[in-house]
């Protein structure tokens, strides 16, 4: 029940390791952060409280929460000269590319992160990364839409400050509704960690060479970008939008998905571990309904998603392969209702996953027995070849 799979040192080529952070039971659709069921955390915790739990392994009391929140506020601004980097991207910058580059560049302004000496250094680095990833994300959005970068405010909480930096302008202050704040907190909580997924394994791999926390998180951002992983939340909306705009019958679309030749996948469906409902998808689906109703928003893409899910759950192709909605199938509906642009969807996933990456980096960093990960391979190439001079080739 401790949720780890024993194996030899570090990473072997089956890609497993020992960890205390997150437990998943794919058959039963169970997800727990540090032993607490995701349903209880999503219902009761803000993202900052969930981040504290994932990183430090305990529910924070009021003083610990206030101290952590203060540290995040203090570390929200970027170094003034770092803002100049954004000018180089202009409107062509892909927010995920900017995020990965800028997170890595943070070490230029926080050299002590390179060689953390004690727990205080680690807490500072974690708080700085969780706080600044939000500032960088909002700044990358402003850069791509050609608006001035908006500075964080000291008086705002984590999610409110992010929304301020995303949607305020020098001429107007953005005031989020309670529904938007609650929905975005829940979205980030549900993405906070997820065992040894592709990007978290990447973070552990990079951490095992003794690379610093920021460099490891930057690698995690790059791995998350792929359409089969964090990039799926963009691919889901593109799929739903295409079906809606072209008036494609969901059953016809499903037949294309089942035709292997088409190469189509039902984005937002399937999971390597969950062979039952992804508990996050269940929570996000309910939250999407709740939010649209409270905000009096009609999103036709939700209707398309519901129809696709209905068809899939009755189709042997999906049932036999145990393909169910995953975290990405409904999350985009919530981001759309908040007003987050599509090119920022995977960035939102990265902001949410930052605590999990930090917790996993810390596990490798603090493990006295940790060795550099060095998966092996099955060599399938030619052997014993003889080199020949160029005029004889
Ligand atoms: C995330 O690992 C994590 O925890 C990730 C994540 C996290 O929080 O970090 O949960 C976040 O990445 C969620 C997944 C987002 N990706 C997508 O929604 C993309 C669509 N899904 C698929 O690409 C796929 O389901 C994966 C990538 C999620 C899982 O890949 P697997 O485990 O390698 O699945 P598979 O390819 O072995 O599938 C088994 C069968 C195959 O058919 P057969 O060869 O047996 O005939 O199911 C089919 C697959 O072709 N299949 C799908 C499908 N997913 C699997 N067919 C159609 N549509 C799909 N989505």
Coordinates of C-alpha atoms and ligand atoms in Angstrom, one line a residue, residues 194 197 227-230 232 257 260 265-272 280 317-318 321 323 326-328 349 353, ligand 1:
X194 CA 0.9 11.7 -10.8
X197 CA 4.6 9.8 -15.7
X227 CA 0.7 15.6 -27.5
X228 CA 0.6 12.1 -25.9
X229 CA 1.3 13.7 -22.5
X230 CA 0.5 17.3 -21.3
X232 CA -3.1 16.3 -25.0
X257 CA -10.4 6.2 -34.6
X260 CA -5.8 1.9 -37.4
X265 CA -6.6 8.7 -31.5
X266 CA -9.4 9.7 -29.3
X267 CA -7.4 12.4 -27.5
X268 CA -8.1 12.6 -23.8
X269 CA -8.9 8.9 -23.7
X270 CA -6.7 6.0 -22.4
X271 CA -4.0 5.8 -19.8
X272 CA -0.9 3.6 -19.2
X280 CA -9.3 13.3 -12.0
X317 CA -13.1 -1.3 -29.2
X318 CA -12.7 1.1 -26.2
X321 CA -8.9 -1.8 -24.4
X323 CA -10.0 3.2 -22.6
X326 CA -8.2 10.8 -18.6
X327 CA -7.3 14.1 -16.9
X328 CA -7.1 15.9 -20.3
X349 CA -0.6 21.7 -16.7
X353 CA 2.7 19.8 -12.0
Ligands
LIG1 C1 -1.3 12.3 -19.4 O1 1.3 8.8 -17.3 C2 0.6 9.7 -16.7 O2 0.3 9.6 -15.5 C3 0.2 10.8 -17.6 C4 -0.8 11.8 -17.0 C5 -0.2 12.6 -15.9 O3 -0.9 13.1 -15.0 O4 1.1 12.9 -15.9 O5 -1.9 11.1 -16.6 C6 -1.1 12.9 -18.1 O6 -0.4 12.3 -20.2 C7 -2.7 11.7 -19.8 C8 -2.7 11.1 -21.2 C9 -2.9 12.2 -22.2 N1 -2.7 11.6 -23.6 C10 -3.8 11.4 -24.4 O7 -4.9 11.6 -24.0 C11 -3.4 11.0 -25.8 C12 -4.4 9.9 -26.2 N2 -4.1 8.6 -25.4 C13 -3.2 7.7 -26.0 O8 -2.2 8.2 -26.8 C14 -2.7 6.6 -25.0 O9 -3.9 6.2 -24.4 C15 -1.7 7.0 -23.9 C16 -0.5 7.7 -24.5 C17 -2.3 7.9 -22.9 C18 -1.3 5.7 -23.2 O10 -0.5 5.0 -24.1 P1 -0.3 3.5 -23.9 O11 -0.4 3.0 -22.5 O12 1.0 3.2 -24.6 O13 -1.5 2.9 -24.7 P2 -1.4 1.9 -25.8 O14 -0.9 2.7 -27.0 O15 -0.5 0.7 -25.3 O16 -2.9 1.5 -26.0 C19 -3.3 0.1 -26.0 C20 -4.3 0.0 -27.1 C21 -3.7 0.2 -28.5 O17 -4.5 -0.5 -29.4 P3 -4.0 -2.0 -29.8 O18 -2.6 -1.9 -30.3 O19 -4.1 -2.9 -28.6 O20 -4.9 -2.5 -30.9 O21 -5.3 1.0 -27.0 C22 -5.3 1.9 -28.2 C23 -3.9 1.6 -28.8 O22 -3.9 1.9 -30.2 N3 -5.4 3.2 -27.7 C24 -6.1 4.1 -28.2 C25 -6.0 5.3 -27.4 N4 -5.2 5.0 -26.4 C26 -4.8 3.7 -26.6 N5 -6.9 4.1 -29.4 C27 -7.6 5.3 -29.7 N6 -7.5 6.4 -28.9 C28 -6.8 6.4 -27.8 N7 -6.7 7.5 -27.1

